[in-house]
Amino acid sequence: MLQLQFTKDTLPDSVINDFQNLNKFNEQQFTSLTEILFNFLLEPKEADRFLHQLSEFAGENGMSAGPLRNLMKSLLLLPHGSLKKNLTEDQVKEDLLTLGVSEDKADHFSQQWSLHYPVLSRLAVGQTLMVNQLVDMEWKFGVTVGTSELQKVGNTFLQLKLVIRKGNSTENVYMELTLPQFYNFLHEMERAKASMDCFS
Amino acid sequence: MSTHYHEWEKAPSKDAVRQLCADSFPSGAPESWRLAESTAGTLSVSAIEAKELIAALHTLSHHILFHNLTAPEQILVLFPKSFHPSLKNLITKIMLEHSPPWRNEALSNQISLPHLVEMDWRVDMKTASDSVSRMAVPTCLVHMKVEDSSCLRGSGALSSVTVELSKETLDTMLDGLGRIRDQLSVVAGK
């Protein structure tokens, strides 16, 4: 039973084999593979690009794309788990060594990890659950000139449209504020910001 | 109004006149048979005649409100020349007295988008999630109570919306609100 920090699950033998197969790559190949991997981690929506780059690599290095994809799938478990557990560079290196990866490859990978960690963790935080996230706000303000009851008016009003993400779709909420209400709203939001700033 | 002069003669008191002016103002008043019947009782006239009187008063009060007539002379000219002078003065006085609250009522009842009624906020600190097991990310929750637009104004039906904002979103929102405030002060300064 391997003692790993990035996961508490028992890894299947095929996955452990995949990690050890990394040793078969030379330095240049390993560097390219690491780069392809981190490019994908930094832009997780670019799955097609990731697979395309892997196919290219397979072609250039005389190997079949299928096993290479499986190897990368296993390798991805490490940064995903490390991100979740907020692992340091040393801890990532330790895990790689435990899995049987050679020292210089473990070094290189953990250094890349450390380099990209700030961006990756911000991405992970960004994926954290948000309830009814405010996506957009539109506003207009104007003056009421007259109504059916009063020929001449002259009141200022403010209309807000809030776009809220509810699950996969968005919902629009419309509302109107009088000027005093607007100033109160602004004041409260400034207080909320001051409160948030205390924590950053 | 002149055709209903004889009904006015039977008004028992100034208070009755005052009450009638107030009762005939709301938008449903001209159609209300209940009001017509009680007025008929007070003035000892037929219900039909009472209804016509209420309609006339309603038209008068709304005309005064619409054109924002604030001087007695402006209202007195509306009456026919043969109208009883002290009754004319009394009605004018009552209409002027009621104009400010009626105007406020008209303003608050005018059509608009649902009004924001109440608003509160909370700042939370996110400490963990399924994607990151340890973090310290502040987030803001804003809860707004908005008048339900499908219900009658003043019926008290409110709908509630809670919105979550990240720090960046809140900053952007404050940016926008600040610009509104700047534009408002430019308009106010003119």
Tab-separated table of C-alpha atoms in Angstrom:
chain	number	residue	atom	x	y	z
A	1	MET	CA	0.000	0.000	0.000
A	2	LEU	CA	1.550	3.217	-1.148
A	3	GLN	CA	1.352	6.163	1.229
A	4	LEU	CA	0.412	9.066	-0.991
A	5	GLN	CA	-0.513	12.631	-0.062
A	6	PHE	CA	-2.515	13.583	-3.124
A	7	THR	CA	-5.051	10.800	-2.650
A	8	LYS	CA	-6.332	8.484	0.048
A	9	ASP	CA	-7.672	5.961	-2.472
A	10	THR	CA	-5.741	2.865	-3.428
A	11	LEU	CA	-4.474	3.412	-6.933
A	12	PRO	CA	-5.019	0.554	-9.404
A	13	ASP	CA	-1.867	-1.161	-10.661
A	14	SER	CA	-2.421	0.166	-14.172
A	15	VAL	CA	-2.174	3.710	-12.876
A	16	ILE	CA	1.010	2.986	-10.913
A	17	ASN	CA	2.449	1.375	-14.045
A	18	ASP	CA	1.607	4.466	-16.034
A	19	PHE	CA	3.562	6.643	-13.602
A	20	GLN	CA	6.554	4.333	-13.763
A	21	ASN	CA	6.399	4.334	-17.569
A	22	LEU	CA	7.188	8.021	-17.433
A	23	ASN	CA	10.775	7.019	-16.748
A	24	LYS	CA	10.983	5.649	-20.291
A	25	PHE	CA	10.776	9.161	-21.753
A	26	ASN	CA	13.946	11.140	-22.202
A	27	GLU	CA	14.350	14.582	-20.672
A	28	GLN	CA	13.135	16.484	-23.725
A	29	GLN	CA	10.090	14.242	-24.204
A	30	PHE	CA	9.151	14.507	-20.525
A	31	THR	CA	9.455	18.289	-20.635
A	32	SER	CA	7.104	18.435	-23.671
A	33	LEU	CA	4.590	16.121	-22.044
A	34	THR	CA	4.647	18.153	-18.838
A	35	GLU	CA	4.059	21.311	-20.860
A	36	ILE	CA	1.095	19.755	-22.701
A	37	LEU	CA	-0.349	18.617	-19.365
A	38	PHE	CA	-0.080	22.008	-17.661
A	39	ASN	CA	-1.479	23.808	-20.719
A	40	PHE	CA	-4.556	21.655	-20.326
A	41	LEU	CA	-4.773	22.253	-16.572
A	42	LEU	CA	-4.572	25.994	-17.113
A	43	GLU	CA	-7.295	25.923	-19.751
A	44	PRO	CA	-9.494	22.965	-18.885
A	45	LYS	CA	-12.028	23.802	-21.583
A	46	GLU	CA	-9.464	23.083	-24.312
A	47	ALA	CA	-9.931	19.308	-24.239
A	48	ASP	CA	-9.735	19.012	-28.028
A	49	ARG	CA	-6.466	20.891	-28.145
A	50	PHE	CA	-5.090	18.627	-25.411
A	51	LEU	CA	-5.948	15.446	-27.305
A	52	HIS	CA	-4.624	16.919	-30.548
A	53	GLN	CA	-1.291	17.812	-28.946
A	54	LEU	CA	-1.046	14.303	-27.504
A	55	SER	CA	-1.677	12.752	-30.941
A	56	GLU	CA	0.998	14.989	-32.438
A	57	PHE	CA	3.448	13.979	-29.725
A	58	ALA	CA	2.639	10.307	-30.261
A	59	GLY	CA	3.243	10.670	-33.996
A	60	GLU	CA	6.536	12.553	-33.562
A	61	ASN	CA	7.856	10.020	-31.083
A	62	GLY	CA	6.748	6.848	-32.790
A	63	MET	CA	4.176	5.665	-30.285
A	64	SER	CA	0.476	4.944	-30.443
A	65	ALA	CA	-1.916	7.637	-29.243
A	66	GLY	CA	-4.210	5.335	-27.234
A	67	PRO	CA	-1.747	4.205	-24.517
A	68	LEU	CA	-0.375	7.739	-24.337
A	69	ARG	CA	-3.842	9.123	-23.604
A	70	ASN	CA	-4.341	6.572	-20.843
A	71	LEU	CA	-0.989	7.493	-19.364
A	72	MET	CA	-1.919	11.164	-19.296
A	73	LYS	CA	-5.256	10.329	-17.727
A	74	SER	CA	-3.410	8.635	-14.869
A	75	LEU	CA	-0.913	11.477	-14.614
A	76	LEU	CA	-3.737	14.014	-14.317
A	77	LEU	CA	-4.810	12.408	-11.047
A	78	LEU	CA	-1.747	13.868	-9.369
A	79	PRO	CA	-2.293	17.596	-10.029
A	80	HIS	CA	-6.051	17.275	-9.440
A	81	GLY	CA	-5.561	15.660	-6.063
A	82	SER	CA	-2.698	17.983	-5.130
A	83	LEU	CA	-4.801	21.031	-5.916
A	84	LYS	CA	-7.601	19.730	-3.761
A	85	LYS	CA	-5.227	19.079	-0.869
A	86	ASN	CA	-3.208	22.296	-1.338
A	87	LEU	CA	0.032	20.288	-1.589
A	88	THR	CA	3.400	22.021	-1.705
A	89	GLU	CA	6.165	21.468	-4.271
A	90	ASP	CA	8.003	19.140	-1.869
A	91	GLN	CA	4.920	17.079	-1.175
A	92	VAL	CA	4.232	16.629	-4.904
A	93	LYS	CA	7.851	15.570	-5.428
A	94	GLU	CA	7.604	13.085	-2.538
A	95	ASP	CA	4.502	11.494	-4.042
A	96	LEU	CA	6.164	11.158	-7.444
A	97	LEU	CA	9.182	9.482	-5.859
A	98	THR	CA	6.880	7.159	-3.914
A	99	LEU	CA	5.244	6.184	-7.193
A	100	GLY	CA	8.631	5.266	-8.594
A	101	VAL	CA	9.279	8.226	-10.864
A	102	SER	CA	12.964	9.127	-11.239
A	103	GLU	CA	14.414	11.988	-9.185
A	104	ASP	CA	15.049	14.485	-11.999
A	105	LYS	CA	11.600	13.954	-13.514
A	106	ALA	CA	9.999	14.333	-10.090
A	107	ASP	CA	12.018	17.519	-9.638
A	108	HIS	CA	10.962	18.986	-12.944
A	109	PHE	CA	7.291	18.170	-12.497
A	110	SER	CA	7.090	19.526	-8.959
A	111	GLN	CA	8.851	22.732	-10.039
A	112	GLN	CA	6.300	23.220	-12.805
A	113	TRP	CA	3.597	22.565	-10.234
A	114	SER	CA	4.948	25.254	-7.962
A	115	LEU	CA	5.212	27.670	-10.888
A	116	HIS	CA	1.625	27.235	-12.020
A	117	TYR	CA	0.061	26.740	-8.598
A	118	PRO	CA	-1.226	30.318	-8.049
A	119	VAL	CA	-3.143	30.322	-11.332
A	120	LEU	CA	-4.407	26.773	-10.853
A	121	SER	CA	-5.701	27.421	-7.359
A	122	ARG	CA	-7.456	30.584	-8.486
A	123	LEU	CA	-9.120	28.517	-11.219
A	124	ALA	CA	-10.220	25.918	-8.674
A	125	VAL	CA	-11.658	28.576	-6.397
A	126	GLY	CA	-13.452	30.044	-9.381
A	127	GLN	CA	-15.127	26.705	-9.964
A	128	THR	CA	-16.454	26.654	-6.424
A	129	LEU	CA	-20.188	26.533	-6.033
A	130	MET	CA	-21.932	29.886	-6.232
A	131	VAL	CA	-25.621	30.188	-5.561
A	132	ASN	CA	-27.572	32.596	-7.773
A	133	GLN	CA	-24.412	34.227	-8.985
A	134	LEU	CA	-24.828	37.787	-10.201
A	135	VAL	CA	-23.587	37.728	-13.737
A	136	ASP	CA	-24.476	41.142	-15.081
A	137	MET	CA	-26.114	44.362	-14.048
A	138	GLU	CA	-27.671	46.896	-16.406
A	139	TRP	CA	-29.185	50.162	-15.380
A	140	LYS	CA	-30.865	53.230	-16.671
A	141	PHE	CA	-32.204	56.249	-14.949
A	142	GLY	CA	-34.622	58.844	-16.126
A	143	VAL	CA	-37.191	61.390	-15.186
A	144	THR	CA	-40.928	60.811	-15.138
A	145	VAL	CA	-42.406	63.696	-17.091
A	146	GLY	CA	-46.114	63.055	-16.623
A	147	THR	CA	-48.648	60.364	-15.869
A	148	SER	CA	-52.296	59.772	-16.651
A	149	GLU	CA	-53.101	61.226	-13.243
A	150	LEU	CA	-50.624	64.069	-13.083
A	151	GLN	CA	-49.805	66.163	-16.118
A	152	LYS	CA	-46.462	67.428	-14.855
A	153	VAL	CA	-44.295	65.331	-12.643
A	154	GLY	CA	-40.490	65.450	-12.577
A	155	ASN	CA	-39.374	62.533	-10.409
A	156	THR	CA	-36.106	60.782	-11.032
A	157	PHE	CA	-36.141	57.002	-11.052
A	158	LEU	CA	-33.509	54.337	-11.442
A	159	GLN	CA	-34.176	50.988	-13.097
A	160	LEU	CA	-31.935	48.013	-12.541
A	161	LYS	CA	-31.760	44.751	-14.404
A	162	LEU	CA	-29.855	41.994	-12.636
A	163	VAL	CA	-28.858	38.901	-14.568
A	164	ILE	CA	-28.604	35.923	-12.232
A	165	ARG	CA	-27.217	32.505	-13.058
A	166	LYS	CA	-29.614	29.807	-11.927
A	167	GLY	CA	-28.154	26.426	-12.762
A	168	ASN	CA	-27.497	26.370	-16.478
A	169	SER	CA	-29.699	29.280	-17.446
A	170	THR	CA	-29.922	32.900	-16.451
A	171	GLU	CA	-32.825	34.795	-15.002
A	172	ASN	CA	-33.455	38.520	-15.296
A	173	VAL	CA	-34.716	40.484	-12.331
A	174	TYR	CA	-36.038	43.986	-12.964
A	175	MET	CA	-36.612	46.575	-10.309
A	176	GLU	CA	-37.042	50.254	-9.801
A	177	LEU	CA	-35.510	52.393	-7.100
A	178	THR	CA	-36.238	55.913	-5.991
A	179	LEU	CA	-33.262	58.178	-5.495
A	180	PRO	CA	-33.150	57.790	-1.716
A	181	GLN	CA	-33.312	54.019	-2.167
A	182	PHE	CA	-30.466	54.183	-4.668
A	183	TYR	CA	-28.240	56.130	-2.284
A	184	ASN	CA	-29.047	53.668	0.483
A	185	PHE	CA	-28.256	50.733	-1.824
A	186	LEU	CA	-24.937	52.286	-2.804
A	187	HIS	CA	-24.090	52.954	0.850
A	188	GLU	CA	-24.858	49.354	1.843
A	189	MET	CA	-22.797	47.934	-1.021
A	190	GLU	CA	-19.868	50.111	0.022
A	191	ARG	CA	-20.175	48.733	3.545
A	192	ALA	CA	-20.221	45.188	2.164
A	193	LYS	CA	-17.082	45.910	0.150
A	194	ALA	CA	-15.344	47.346	3.218
A	195	SER	CA	-16.241	44.169	5.075
A	196	MET	CA	-14.865	41.989	2.255
A	197	ASP	CA	-11.693	44.047	2.104
A	198	CYS	CA	-11.019	43.282	5.759
A	199	PHE	CA	-10.587	39.659	4.819
A	200	SER	CA	-8.314	40.002	1.814
B	1	MET	CA	-72.006	70.014	-11.879
B	2	SER	CA	-74.849	72.497	-12.288
B	3	THR	CA	-77.441	69.766	-12.755
B	4	HIS	CA	-76.591	68.406	-9.342
B	5	TYR	CA	-76.963	71.681	-7.504
B	6	HIS	CA	-80.303	70.712	-6.087
B	7	GLU	CA	-78.795	67.596	-4.546
B	8	TRP	CA	-76.177	69.677	-2.801
B	9	GLU	CA	-78.849	71.790	-1.177
B	10	LYS	CA	-79.849	68.754	0.791
B	11	ALA	CA	-76.392	68.079	2.194
B	12	PRO	CA	-76.809	67.875	5.947
B	13	SER	CA	-73.409	69.315	6.991
B	14	LYS	CA	-69.990	70.484	5.931
B	15	ASP	CA	-68.550	67.189	7.113
B	16	ALA	CA	-70.900	65.312	4.812
B	17	VAL	CA	-69.627	67.377	1.891
B	18	ARG	CA	-66.021	66.765	2.941
B	19	GLN	CA	-66.634	63.031	3.253
B	20	LEU	CA	-68.319	62.893	-0.124
B	21	CYS	CA	-65.400	64.631	-1.824
B	22	ALA	CA	-62.980	62.140	-0.255
B	23	ASP	CA	-65.125	59.103	-1.031
B	24	SER	CA	-65.584	60.040	-4.669
B	25	PHE	CA	-61.847	60.380	-5.388
B	26	PRO	CA	-60.665	56.706	-5.655
B	27	SER	CA	-60.708	55.212	-9.145
B	28	GLY	CA	-63.491	52.738	-8.348
B	29	ALA	CA	-65.826	55.360	-6.867
B	30	PRO	CA	-67.931	56.258	-9.949
B	31	GLU	CA	-68.818	52.589	-10.440
B	32	SER	CA	-69.590	51.775	-6.819
B	33	TRP	CA	-73.307	51.183	-6.214
B	34	ARG	CA	-72.645	50.801	-2.513
B	35	LEU	CA	-71.265	54.335	-2.367
B	36	ALA	CA	-74.134	55.607	-4.518
B	37	GLU	CA	-76.691	54.098	-2.179
B	38	SER	CA	-75.125	55.448	0.994
B	39	THR	CA	-74.786	58.876	-0.619
B	40	ALA	CA	-78.408	58.707	-1.723
B	41	GLY	CA	-79.316	58.062	1.914
B	42	THR	CA	-77.230	60.972	3.218
B	43	LEU	CA	-78.558	63.463	0.695
B	44	SER	CA	-82.082	62.040	0.417
B	45	VAL	CA	-81.890	61.670	-3.341
B	46	SER	CA	-82.237	58.695	-5.663
B	47	ALA	CA	-79.325	56.306	-6.128
B	48	ILE	CA	-79.035	57.255	-9.804
B	49	GLU	CA	-78.756	60.927	-8.945
B	50	ALA	CA	-76.195	60.142	-6.238
B	51	LYS	CA	-74.133	58.137	-8.702
B	52	GLU	CA	-74.085	61.024	-11.156
B	53	LEU	CA	-73.022	63.385	-8.391
B	54	ILE	CA	-70.180	61.115	-7.380
B	55	ALA	CA	-69.032	60.876	-10.985
B	56	ALA	CA	-69.061	64.662	-11.316
B	57	LEU	CA	-67.027	65.107	-8.132
B	58	HIS	CA	-64.620	62.440	-9.291
B	59	THR	CA	-64.059	64.207	-12.594
B	60	LEU	CA	-63.564	67.521	-10.807
B	61	SER	CA	-61.009	66.227	-8.301
B	62	HIS	CA	-59.018	64.417	-10.967
B	63	HIS	CA	-59.065	67.440	-13.246
B	64	ILE	CA	-57.671	69.585	-10.432
B	65	LEU	CA	-55.020	66.983	-9.695
B	66	PHE	CA	-53.996	66.475	-13.309
B	67	HIS	CA	-53.533	70.158	-14.044
B	68	ASN	CA	-52.077	70.789	-10.604
B	69	LEU	CA	-54.464	73.639	-9.856
B	70	THR	CA	-53.277	75.196	-6.621
B	71	ALA	CA	-54.961	78.589	-6.504
B	72	PRO	CA	-58.609	78.924	-5.452
B	73	GLU	CA	-59.348	81.187	-8.451
B	74	GLN	CA	-58.296	78.392	-10.824
B	75	ILE	CA	-60.860	76.044	-9.291
B	76	LEU	CA	-63.676	78.561	-8.764
B	77	VAL	CA	-63.865	79.284	-12.502
B	78	LEU	CA	-64.692	75.635	-13.112
B	79	PHE	CA	-68.089	76.009	-11.459
B	80	PRO	CA	-71.083	77.354	-13.398
B	81	LYS	CA	-71.930	80.976	-12.631
B	82	SER	CA	-75.210	80.117	-10.977
B	83	PHE	CA	-73.603	77.756	-8.478
B	84	HIS	CA	-74.245	78.506	-4.824
B	85	PRO	CA	-71.266	80.698	-3.752
B	86	SER	CA	-70.545	79.390	-0.241
B	87	LEU	CA	-70.929	75.793	-1.386
B	88	LYS	CA	-68.544	76.569	-4.242
B	89	ASN	CA	-66.005	77.982	-1.750
B	90	LEU	CA	-66.410	75.012	0.543
B	91	ILE	CA	-65.838	72.467	-2.202
B	92	THR	CA	-62.825	74.438	-3.490
B	93	LYS	CA	-61.350	74.573	-0.004
B	94	ILE	CA	-61.849	70.817	0.474
B	95	MET	CA	-60.292	70.020	-2.910
B	96	LEU	CA	-57.222	72.152	-2.154
B	97	GLU	CA	-56.821	70.555	1.267
B	98	HIS	CA	-56.872	67.107	-0.239
B	99	SER	CA	-54.588	67.866	-3.177
B	100	PRO	CA	-51.224	67.136	-1.510
B	101	PRO	CA	-52.158	63.683	-0.147
B	102	TRP	CA	-53.976	62.881	-3.413
B	103	ARG	CA	-50.907	63.889	-5.385
B	104	ASN	CA	-48.681	61.690	-3.239
B	105	GLU	CA	-51.088	58.823	-3.669
B	106	ALA	CA	-51.069	59.261	-7.450
B	107	LEU	CA	-47.271	59.376	-7.439
B	108	SER	CA	-46.909	56.227	-5.409
B	109	ASN	CA	-49.509	54.386	-7.476
B	110	GLN	CA	-48.071	55.272	-10.860
B	111	ILE	CA	-46.972	52.414	-13.058
B	112	SER	CA	-43.397	51.378	-12.682
B	113	LEU	CA	-41.200	48.335	-12.561
B	114	PRO	CA	-41.460	46.395	-9.289
B	115	HIS	CA	-40.196	48.528	-6.477
B	116	LEU	CA	-37.311	47.521	-4.280
B	117	VAL	CA	-38.797	47.321	-0.825
B	118	GLU	CA	-36.036	45.977	1.357
B	119	MET	CA	-32.434	44.996	0.986
B	120	ASP	CA	-29.855	43.327	3.231
B	121	TRP	CA	-26.465	41.750	2.800
B	122	ARG	CA	-24.018	39.363	4.433
B	123	VAL	CA	-20.346	38.653	3.861
B	124	ASP	CA	-19.347	35.000	4.184
B	125	MET	CA	-15.951	33.324	4.149
B	126	LYS	CA	-15.743	30.163	2.044
B	127	THR	CA	-13.390	27.771	3.765
B	128	ALA	CA	-13.692	24.588	1.716
B	129	SER	CA	-15.302	23.069	-1.345
B	130	ASP	CA	-15.202	19.892	-3.378
B	131	SER	CA	-12.576	21.384	-5.670
B	132	VAL	CA	-10.325	22.879	-2.978
B	133	SER	CA	-10.328	21.490	0.529
B	134	ARG	CA	-8.799	24.529	2.221
B	135	MET	CA	-9.376	28.107	1.204
B	136	ALA	CA	-10.314	31.513	2.532
B	137	VAL	CA	-12.426	33.269	-0.043
B	138	PRO	CA	-14.821	36.039	0.973
B	139	THR	CA	-18.139	36.211	-0.820
B	140	CYS	CA	-21.100	38.545	-0.517
B	141	LEU	CA	-24.770	37.588	-0.396
B	142	VAL	CA	-27.367	40.249	-1.114
B	143	HIS	CA	-31.016	39.685	-0.404
B	144	MET	CA	-33.611	41.928	-2.033
B	145	LYS	CA	-37.352	42.064	-1.460
B	146	VAL	CA	-39.145	43.314	-4.503
B	147	GLU	CA	-42.835	44.057	-4.964
B	148	ASP	CA	-44.419	41.236	-6.903
B	149	SER	CA	-45.352	42.861	-10.202
B	150	SER	CA	-48.195	40.469	-10.894
B	151	CYS	CA	-50.073	41.554	-7.781
B	152	LEU	CA	-51.932	44.758	-7.036
B	153	ARG	CA	-49.870	47.592	-5.698
B	154	GLY	CA	-49.990	47.755	-1.953
B	155	SER	CA	-51.285	44.231	-1.610
B	156	GLY	CA	-48.097	43.392	0.234
B	157	ALA	CA	-47.072	40.513	-2.013
B	158	LEU	CA	-43.311	40.507	-2.161
B	159	SER	CA	-40.957	38.314	-4.048
B	160	SER	CA	-37.507	37.670	-2.769
B	161	VAL	CA	-34.238	37.242	-4.581
B	162	THR	CA	-30.859	36.344	-3.101
B	163	VAL	CA	-27.773	36.959	-5.162
B	164	GLU	CA	-24.170	35.921	-4.588
B	165	LEU	CA	-21.335	38.222	-5.606
B	166	SER	CA	-17.616	37.540	-5.681
B	167	LYS	CA	-15.229	40.324	-4.732
B	168	GLU	CA	-14.631	41.166	-8.400
B	169	THR	CA	-18.349	41.312	-9.141
B	170	LEU	CA	-18.942	43.580	-6.158
B	171	ASP	CA	-16.129	45.889	-7.269
B	172	THR	CA	-17.560	46.057	-10.774
B	173	MET	CA	-21.033	46.721	-9.407
B	174	LEU	CA	-19.755	49.538	-7.209
B	175	ASP	CA	-18.004	50.979	-10.238
B	176	GLY	CA	-21.332	51.060	-12.075
B	177	LEU	CA	-23.215	52.482	-9.099
B	178	GLY	CA	-20.550	55.152	-8.693
B	179	ARG	CA	-21.006	56.192	-12.287
B	180	ILE	CA	-24.758	56.467	-11.711
B	181	ARG	CA	-24.097	58.677	-8.692
B	182	ASP	CA	-21.769	60.910	-10.705
B	183	GLN	CA	-24.313	61.288	-13.482
B	184	LEU	CA	-27.052	62.046	-10.971
B	185	SER	CA	-24.999	64.841	-9.443
B	186	VAL	CA	-24.348	66.297	-12.897
B	187	VAL	CA	-28.095	66.300	-13.582
B	188	ALA	CA	-28.843	67.762	-10.152
B	189	GLY	CA	-26.279	70.474	-10.650
B	190	LYS	CA	-27.891	71.749	-13.839
